PDB file of C-alpha atoms in Angstrom:
ATOM      1  CA  MET A   7      64.111 161.767 122.630  1.00 48.00           C
ATOM      2  CA  HIS A   8      62.397 163.946 119.919  1.00 81.00           C
ATOM      3  CA  GLY A   9      63.746 164.454 116.740  1.00 81.00           C
ATOM      4  CA  ALA A  10      65.684 167.411 115.113  1.00 94.00           C
ATOM      5  CA  VAL A  11      65.605 170.092 112.087  1.00 96.00           C
ATOM      6  CA  LYS A  12      68.760 170.152 109.722  1.00 96.00           C
ATOM      7  CA  GLN A  13      68.854 172.965 107.357  1.00 96.00           C
ATOM      8  CA  LEU A  14      70.540 172.376 104.221  1.00 96.00           C
ATOM      9  CA  SER A  15      70.502 174.829 101.119  1.00 97.00           C
ATOM     10  CA  ALA A  16      70.187 173.745  97.428  1.00 96.00           C
ATOM     11  CA  ALA A  17      73.971 173.415  97.276  1.00 97.00           C
ATOM     12  CA  ASP A  18      74.559 172.036  99.963  1.00 97.00           C
ATOM     13  CA  TRP A  19      72.207 168.934  99.999  1.00 97.00           C
ATOM     14  CA  GLU A  20      73.909 168.548  96.113  1.00 96.00           C
ATOM     15  CA  ALA A  21      76.753 168.247  97.919  1.00 96.00           C
ATOM     16  CA  PHE A  22      76.258 166.469 100.546  1.00 97.00           C
ATOM     17  CA  LEU A  23      74.559 163.807  98.612  1.00 97.00           C
ATOM     18  CA  ALA A  24      77.613 163.696  96.272  1.00 95.00           C
ATOM     19  CA  GLY A  25      79.195 162.574  99.949  1.00 96.00           C
ATOM     20  CA  LEU A  26      77.434 159.505  99.570  1.00 97.00           C
ATOM     21  CA  TYR A  27      77.794 155.741  98.358  1.00 96.00           C
ATOM     22  CA  GLU A  28      75.336 152.873  98.696  1.00 95.00           C
ATOM     23  CA  ARG A  29      77.412 149.545  99.278  1.00 93.00           C
ATOM     24  CA  ASP A  30      74.618 146.335  99.947  1.00 90.00           C
ATOM     25  CA  ASP A  31      71.621 148.442 100.638  1.00 89.00           C
ATOM     26  CA  ARG A  32      73.762 150.492 103.320  1.00 94.00           C
ATOM     27  CA  LEU A  33      74.383 154.610 102.739  1.00 96.00           C
ATOM     28  CA  GLU A  34      77.982 155.442 103.601  1.00 96.00           C
ATOM     29  CA  LEU A  35      79.993 159.154 103.936  1.00 96.00           C
ATOM     30  CA  ARG A  36      83.261 158.546 101.327  1.00 95.00           C
ATOM     31  CA  ARG A  37      86.464 159.470 102.772  1.00 93.00           C
ATOM     32  CA  ALA A  38      88.838 161.585 101.258  1.00 91.00           C
ATOM     33  CA  GLY A  39      91.319 159.940  99.285  1.00 91.00           C
ATOM     34  CA  GLU A  40      88.701 156.749  98.308  1.00 92.00           C
ATOM     35  CA  THR A  41      87.648 155.757  95.454  1.00 91.00           C
ATOM     36  CA  TYR A  42      84.178 154.551  94.916  1.00 93.00           C
ATOM     37  CA  PRO A  43      82.621 152.653  91.540  1.00 93.00           C
ATOM     38  CA  PRO A  44      80.027 155.253  89.780  1.00 92.00           C
ATOM     39  CA  LEU A  45      77.410 152.158  90.961  1.00 92.00           C
ATOM     40  CA  GLU A  46      77.431 153.443  94.035  1.00 95.00           C
ATOM     41  CA  ASP A  47      76.627 157.392  93.789  1.00 95.00           C
ATOM     42  CA  VAL A  48      73.786 158.028  95.953  1.00 95.00           C
ATOM     43  CA  ASP A  49      71.131 160.718  94.069  1.00 95.00           C
ATOM     44  CA  ALA A  50      68.001 161.647  95.879  1.00 95.00           C
ATOM     45  CA  TYR A  51      66.067 159.536  94.288  1.00 94.00           C
ATOM     46  CA  GLY A  52      68.636 156.561  95.776  1.00 94.00           C
ATOM     47  CA  PHE A  53      68.235 158.768  99.025  1.00 96.00           C
ATOM     48  CA  SER A  54      64.570 158.130  98.626  1.00 95.00           C
ATOM     49  CA  ALA A  55      65.147 154.307  99.456  1.00 94.00           C
ATOM     50  CA  HIS A  56      66.855 155.415 103.273  1.00 96.00           C
ATOM     51  CA  ALA A  57      64.398 158.295 104.480  1.00 95.00           C
ATOM     52  CA  GLU A  58      61.308 157.516 106.314  1.00 95.00           C
ATOM     53  CA  ALA A  59      59.150 159.783 104.269  1.00 96.00           C
ATOM     54  CA  MET A  60      59.879 163.132 102.375  1.00 95.00           C
ATOM     55  CA  HIS A  61      58.016 165.389 100.771  1.00 95.00           C
ATOM     56  CA  SER A  62      59.969 166.070  97.249  1.00 93.00           C
ATOM     57  CA  ALA A  63      59.879 167.893  94.526  1.00 89.00           C
ATOM     58  CA  GLU A  64      61.681 165.284  92.848  1.00 88.00           C
ATOM     59  CA  VAL A  65      60.935 161.882  94.300  1.00 92.00           C
ATOM     60  CA  ASP A  66      57.389 160.978  94.480  1.00 88.00           C
ATOM     61  CA  GLY A  67      56.785 160.871  98.322  1.00 84.00           C
ATOM     62  CA  ASP A  68      53.346 159.503  97.971  1.00 91.00           C
ATOM     63  CA  VAL A  69      52.079 161.695 101.514  1.00 94.00           C
ATOM     64  CA  TRP A  70      48.784 160.524 101.351  1.00 95.00           C
ATOM     65  CA  GLY A  71      50.309 156.797 101.109  1.00 94.00           C
ATOM     66  CA  THR A  72      52.777 157.463 104.665  1.00 95.00           C
ATOM     67  CA  LEU A  73      49.883 159.126 106.299  1.00 95.00           C
ATOM     68  CA  GLU A  74      47.959 155.782 105.780  1.00 95.00           C
ATOM     69  CA  ASP A  75      51.055 153.869 107.091  1.00 94.00           C
ATOM     70  CA  ILE A  76      50.948 155.613 110.045  1.00 96.00           C
ATOM     71  CA  GLU A  77      47.139 155.483 110.770  1.00 95.00           C
ATOM     72  CA  GLU A  78      46.409 159.420 110.313  1.00 95.00           C
ATOM     73  CA  SER A  79      43.559 161.402 108.103  1.00 95.00           C
ATOM     74  CA  ALA A  80      44.183 165.044 106.945  1.00 95.00           C
ATOM     75  CA  GLY A  81      42.002 167.488 104.990  1.00 96.00           C
ATOM     76  CA  ASN A  82      44.435 168.545 102.459  1.00 96.00           C
ATOM     77  CA  GLU A  83      48.464 167.753 101.342  1.00 94.00           C
ATOM     78  CA  GLU A  84      50.056 170.566 103.805  1.00 94.00           C
ATOM     79  CA  GLU A  85      47.928 168.445 107.059  1.00 97.00           C
ATOM     80  CA  ALA A  86      48.784 165.199 105.723  1.00 97.00           C
ATOM     81  CA  TRP A  87      52.507 166.109 105.268  1.00 97.00           C
ATOM     82  CA  GLN A  88      52.557 168.128 109.325  1.00 96.00           C
ATOM     83  CA  LYS A  89      51.091 165.057 110.671  1.00 97.00           C
ATOM     84  CA  ILE A  90      53.711 162.729 109.239  1.00 97.00           C
ATOM     85  CA  VAL A  91      56.352 165.380 110.701  1.00 97.00           C
ATOM     86  CA  ALA A  92      55.421 165.536 114.061  1.00 97.00           C
ATOM     87  CA  PHE A  93      54.900 161.405 114.177  1.00 97.00           C
ATOM     88  CA  TYR A  94      58.406 160.826 112.738  1.00 97.00           C
ATOM     89  CA  LEU A  95      59.979 164.027 114.793  1.00 97.00           C
ATOM     90  CA  GLU A  96      58.268 161.937 117.595  1.00 96.00           C
ATOM     91  CA  ARG A  97      60.148 159.227 116.762  1.00 95.00           C
ATOM     92  CA  GLY A  98      63.448 160.323 116.884  1.00 94.00           C
ATOM     93  CA  CYS A  99      63.701 160.839 112.882  1.00 97.00           C
ATOM     94  CA  VAL A 100      65.814 164.327 111.592  1.00 97.00           C
ATOM     95  CA  LEU A 101      63.894 166.200 109.317  1.00 98.00           C
ATOM     96  CA  ILE A 102      66.260 167.826 106.305  1.00 97.00           C
ATOM     97  CA  GLN A 103      64.855 170.467 105.100  1.00 97.00           C
ATOM     98  CA  VAL A 104      66.253 171.546 101.744  1.00 97.00           C
ATOM     99  CA  THR A 105      66.196 176.191 101.788  1.00 96.00           C
ATOM    100  CA  GLY A 106      66.394 178.067  98.126  1.00 93.00           C
ATOM    101  CA  THR A 107      64.331 175.577  95.758  1.00 92.00           C
ATOM    102  CA  ASP A 108      61.198 176.202  94.410  1.00 90.00           C
ATOM    103  CA  GLU A 109      59.384 173.563  95.140  1.00 90.00           C
ATOM    104  CA  ARG A 110      59.463 171.966  99.175  1.00 91.00           C
ATOM    105  CA  GLU A 111      62.191 169.168  99.732  1.00 95.00           C
ATOM    106  CA  GLU A 112      62.176 167.617 103.146  1.00 97.00           C
ATOM    107  CA  TRP A 113      63.684 164.885 104.198  1.00 97.00           C
ATOM    108  CA  LEU A 114      62.638 162.535 107.158  1.00 97.00           C
ATOM    109  CA  VAL A 115      65.328 160.044 108.209  1.00 97.00           C
ATOM    110  CA  GLY A 116      65.937 157.859 111.261  1.00 95.00           C
ATOM    111  CA  GLU A 117      68.388 159.054 113.912  1.00 94.00           C
ATOM    112  CA  ASP A 118      70.524 155.896 113.335  1.00 94.00           C
ATOM    113  CA  LEU A 119      71.172 157.101 110.106  1.00 95.00           C
ATOM    114  CA  ALA A 120      71.309 160.995 110.448  1.00 95.00           C
ATOM    115  CA  ARG A 121      74.175 159.890 113.152  1.00 94.00           C
ATOM    116  CA  ARG A 122      75.732 157.714 110.594  1.00 94.00           C
ATOM    117  CA  LEU A 123      75.639 160.343 108.080  1.00 95.00           C
ATOM    118  CA  GLN A 124      76.802 163.050 110.131  1.00 93.00           C
ATOM    119  CA  LEU A 125      73.543 165.375 110.125  1.00 91.00           C
ATOM    120  CA  ILE A 126      73.309 165.369 113.869  1.00 89.00           C
TER     121      ILE A 126
END
């Protein structure tokens, strides 16, 4: 299976992150009526620990390091990111594109995580 692309507005992205909690290094969706300790809150930085790669204004995703990890090379950062996206989408990952932001905000997450978080 090839990956999917999910677009979220900036407000939807913030709501998505607010709807998550992290417990024992595992991300889950919050359930209505449940209370969660503040230490389980998830922001972009916390979410980054679960992403395969990201091109984010908020969190340094180390595009060049990721490109090296997948044993590719590129002439510029845009080409590098496109190769990273293609690599991960080919492996079933989901690309989250956050729209309505001043700078690029794109996150690649594994298929299992994307399903658990109801992104697909």
